Coordinates of C-alpha atoms in Angstrom, one line a residue:
M147 CA 24.0 2.9 36.1
T148 CA 21.6 2.7 32.9
D149 CA 23.4 4.8 30.3
P150 CA 20.5 7.4 29.2
R151 CA 22.2 7.5 25.6
G152 CA 21.7 3.6 25.7
L153 CA 18.3 3.7 26.6
R154 CA 17.2 6.9 23.9
E155 CA 18.2 4.6 21.0
R156 CA 16.9 1.1 22.0
K157 CA 14.0 3.2 21.9
K158 CA 14.7 4.6 19.3
V159 CA 14.7 0.9 17.8
R160 CA 12.0 -0.3 19.0
L161 CA 9.9 2.2 17.7
R162 CA 11.3 2.3 14.3
E163 CA 10.7 -1.6 14.2
T164 CA 6.4 -0.9 15.7
I165 CA 6.5 1.8 12.6
A166 CA 7.6 -0.5 10.1
A167 CA 6.0 -3.6 11.3
T168 CA 2.3 -1.8 11.3
A169 CA 3.2 -0.7 7.6
I170 CA 4.3 -4.1 6.5
R171 CA 0.6 -5.5 8.3
M172 CA -1.4 -3.0 6.1
F173 CA -0.1 -3.3 3.5
L174 CA -0.1 -7.2 3.1
E175 CA -4.0 -6.7 4.7
S176 CA -5.0 -4.0 2.5
G177 CA -2.2 -3.5 -0.3
F178 CA 0.7 -1.1 -1.0
D179 CA -1.2 1.6 -2.7
Q180 CA -3.9 1.2 -0.8
V181 CA -2.6 2.8 2.2
S182 CA -1.2 5.6 3.1
I183 CA 1.5 7.6 5.3
T184 CA -1.6 8.9 7.1
D185 CA -3.1 5.9 7.9
I186 CA -0.1 4.4 9.2
A187 CA 1.2 7.2 11.4
R188 CA -2.6 6.5 13.1
A189 CA -2.2 2.8 13.2
A190 CA 1.3 2.9 15.1
E191 CA 0.4 5.8 17.2
V192 CA 3.1 8.7 16.0
S193 CA 2.7 11.9 13.8
R194 CA 3.4 11.9 10.4
R195 CA 6.5 13.9 11.1
T196 CA 7.9 11.4 13.5
L197 CA 6.9 8.6 11.0
F198 CA 9.1 10.5 7.8
A199 CA 12.0 11.4 10.5
Y200 CA 12.3 7.2 10.3
F201 CA 11.6 6.4 7.4
P202 CA 11.8 8.9 4.1
T203 CA 9.7 7.5 2.1
K204 CA 6.1 5.0 1.8
E205 CA 8.5 2.6 0.1
D206 CA 11.0 2.0 2.9
L207 CA 8.6 1.3 5.0
V208 CA 8.6 -1.9 3.7
L209 CA 12.5 -1.8 2.0
Q210 CA 14.2 -1.4 5.4
R211 CA 14.5 -5.5 6.0
F212 CA 16.9 -5.2 3.1
A213 CA 18.8 -2.3 4.1
D214 CA 19.5 -4.2 7.3
H215 CA 21.3 -6.8 5.2
E216 CA 22.7 -4.3 2.0
D217 CA 26.3 -4.7 3.5
E218 CA 26.1 -8.6 4.3
A219 CA 28.0 -9.7 1.1
A220 CA 30.8 -7.7 2.1
R221 CA 31.1 -8.4 5.8
I222 CA 31.3 -12.2 4.4
V223 CA 34.1 -11.7 2.4
R224 CA 36.0 -9.6 5.1
A225 CA 35.1 -12.0 7.7
H226 CA 37.1 -14.6 5.9
P227 CA 40.5 -13.0 4.4
D228 CA 42.1 -16.0 3.7
R229 CA 39.6 -18.0 1.5
P230 CA 38.4 -17.2 -2.2
P231 CA 35.9 -15.2 -1.4
L232 CA 33.1 -16.6 -4.0
D233 CA 33.9 -19.5 -2.0
A234 CA 33.4 -17.6 0.9
L235 CA 29.9 -15.9 -0.8
R236 CA 28.4 -19.7 -1.2
A237 CA 29.1 -21.0 1.7
A238 CA 27.3 -18.1 3.5
L239 CA 24.4 -19.1 1.1
L240 CA 24.3 -22.2 1.1
D241 CA 23.9 -22.2 5.0
A242 CA 21.2 -19.8 4.9
L243 CA 19.3 -22.1 2.8
R244 CA 19.8 -25.0 5.3
Q245 CA 18.2 -22.2 7.7
R246 CA 15.3 -21.2 5.9
D247 CA 16.4 -17.6 6.0
P248 CA 13.6 -15.7 4.7
A249 CA 16.3 -13.4 2.8
T250 CA 16.9 -16.7 0.3
G251 CA 13.5 -16.5 -0.4
L252 CA 13.5 -20.7 0.9
N253 CA 10.9 -19.9 3.9
D254 CA 7.4 -20.7 3.6
N255 CA 6.0 -19.2 6.3
P256 CA 2.9 -17.7 4.7
E257 CA 4.2 -13.6 5.8
T258 CA 7.2 -13.9 4.4
I259 CA 6.2 -15.3 0.9
A260 CA 3.3 -12.6 0.9
F261 CA 5.9 -10.2 2.2
L262 CA 8.2 -11.0 -1.1
R263 CA 5.6 -11.1 -3.5
L264 CA 4.9 -7.6 -2.5
V265 CA 7.9 -6.4 -3.1
R266 CA 7.8 -7.9 -6.8
D267 CA 4.4 -6.9 -7.9
T268 CA 4.5 -3.7 -6.5
E269 CA 5.9 -1.2 -9.3
S270 CA 7.4 1.1 -6.8
L271 CA 9.3 -1.3 -4.7
A272 CA 10.9 -3.6 -7.1
A273 CA 12.3 0.3 -8.9
R274 CA 13.5 0.9 -5.5
L275 CA 14.6 -2.4 -4.1
M276 CA 16.9 -1.9 -7.5
R277 CA 18.5 1.2 -4.9
Y278 CA 19.1 -1.0 -1.9
T279 CA 20.8 -4.1 -5.0
A280 CA 23.2 -0.8 -6.2
R281 CA 24.5 0.1 -2.3
G282 CA 25.5 -3.7 -2.2
V283 CA 27.5 -3.8 -5.1
D284 CA 29.0 -0.5 -4.0
L285 CA 30.0 -2.4 -0.8
L286 CA 30.8 -6.0 -1.6
S287 CA 33.5 -4.0 -4.6
D288 CA 35.3 -1.8 -2.0
A289 CA 35.7 -5.6 -0.3
L290 CA 36.7 -7.4 -3.0
R291 CA 39.2 -4.6 -3.4
E292 CA 40.3 -5.0 -0.4
N293 CA 41.0 -8.3 -0.7
G294 CA 43.5 -7.7 -3.9
F295 CA 40.7 -7.7 -7.0
D296 CA 41.9 -4.4 -9.6
P297 CA 39.4 -2.0 -9.3
L298 CA 37.6 -3.3 -13.1
T299 CA 37.1 -6.8 -11.4
A300 CA 35.4 -6.1 -8.1
R301 CA 33.1 -3.8 -9.5
L302 CA 32.4 -6.4 -12.4
V303 CA 32.6 -10.0 -9.7
A304 CA 30.4 -7.3 -7.2
S305 CA 27.7 -7.0 -9.3
Q306 CA 27.2 -11.0 -10.8
V307 CA 27.4 -11.4 -7.6
I308 CA 24.5 -9.3 -6.2
A309 CA 22.3 -9.7 -8.9
V310 CA 22.9 -13.5 -9.4
Q311 CA 21.9 -13.9 -5.5
H312 CA 19.0 -11.4 -5.9
E313 CA 17.8 -14.0 -9.1
L314 CA 18.2 -17.0 -6.9
T315 CA 16.0 -15.5 -3.9
F316 CA 13.1 -14.5 -6.1
M317 CA 13.0 -18.2 -7.9
N318 CA 12.6 -19.4 -4.5
L319 CA 10.0 -17.5 -4.2
A320 CA 8.0 -18.6 -7.2
Y321 CA 8.0 -21.8 -6.6
L322 CA 7.1 -21.8 -2.8
A323 CA 4.2 -19.5 -3.9
E324 CA 3.0 -22.0 -6.4
G325 CA 2.9 -24.3 -3.3
E326 CA 6.3 -25.7 -3.4
S327 CA 6.9 -26.4 0.3
A328 CA 10.7 -25.0 1.4
A329 CA 11.7 -28.5 2.5
D330 CA 10.6 -29.8 -1.5
R331 CA 12.3 -27.1 -2.7
Y332 CA 15.6 -27.0 -1.4
P333 CA 17.3 -29.9 -3.0
A334 CA 16.6 -27.7 -6.1
A335 CA 17.6 -24.1 -4.7
V336 CA 21.5 -26.0 -3.3
R337 CA 21.9 -27.0 -7.1
A338 CA 21.1 -23.4 -8.5
T339 CA 23.3 -22.0 -6.0
D340 CA 26.2 -24.3 -6.6
H341 CA 25.6 -23.8 -9.9
A342 CA 25.2 -19.9 -10.3
Y343 CA 28.2 -20.2 -8.0
D344 CA 30.5 -22.1 -10.6
L345 CA 29.3 -20.1 -13.3
L346 CA 30.8 -17.4 -11.7
R347 CA 34.0 -19.2 -10.9
D348 CA 34.7 -20.3 -13.9
G349 CA 32.5 -18.3 -16.4
L350 CA 30.5 -19.2 -18.7
K351 CA 32.7 -20.9 -21.6
S352 CA 33.2 -24.4 -19.3
H353 CA 29.5 -23.8 -19.2
A354 CA 28.6 -24.2 -22.9
G355 CA 25.6 -26.4 -23.5
E356 CA 25.4 -27.7 -20.2
G357 CA 22.2 -27.3 -18.3
I358 CA 20.5 -28.1 -15.0
S359 CA 17.0 -27.7 -14.2
P360 CA 15.5 -24.9 -11.9

């Protein structure tokens, strides 16, 4: 027998996905500032009240994709309790690059590039994204403390990791947006990731004067 609560939850998830997909399509076609909440509600065939029940702000319609990943770094650390956290995070990011995960910026699907450019180039979205990255720092810091890091070190390491991952993603996007393919960018993306995590592991002092092409 079908659980009615489970059915209701699945319907809610589908509706949420439909509303978000409709909004993103309209933003990519017309621009974020040119599309109103009323326009989106009408196109998604829901009321404004229903839309706001799922997405409190217009920015959330776009950034929910990032919200779905805000605990990813923390989950990776918790999933490998016997492995140094930076090693686990590096391996996970390298694997995501191999799979051309859109979250890495190394995915040359035109819609993925357009989506990330929308976030990067829309001031209110870029500002709002900082809220999600801050939440990612909080969650990763908690996971690192569980792994034995003292509170200050956990917070500083988490802040650096999240900032590095954000920068690597939008660095890859910049190259793809200029016409480079994901396949061509991949070796440099791997080198940049390894270099970034070497810096995180060893500190800047041991890399003074050392350079690597982006």
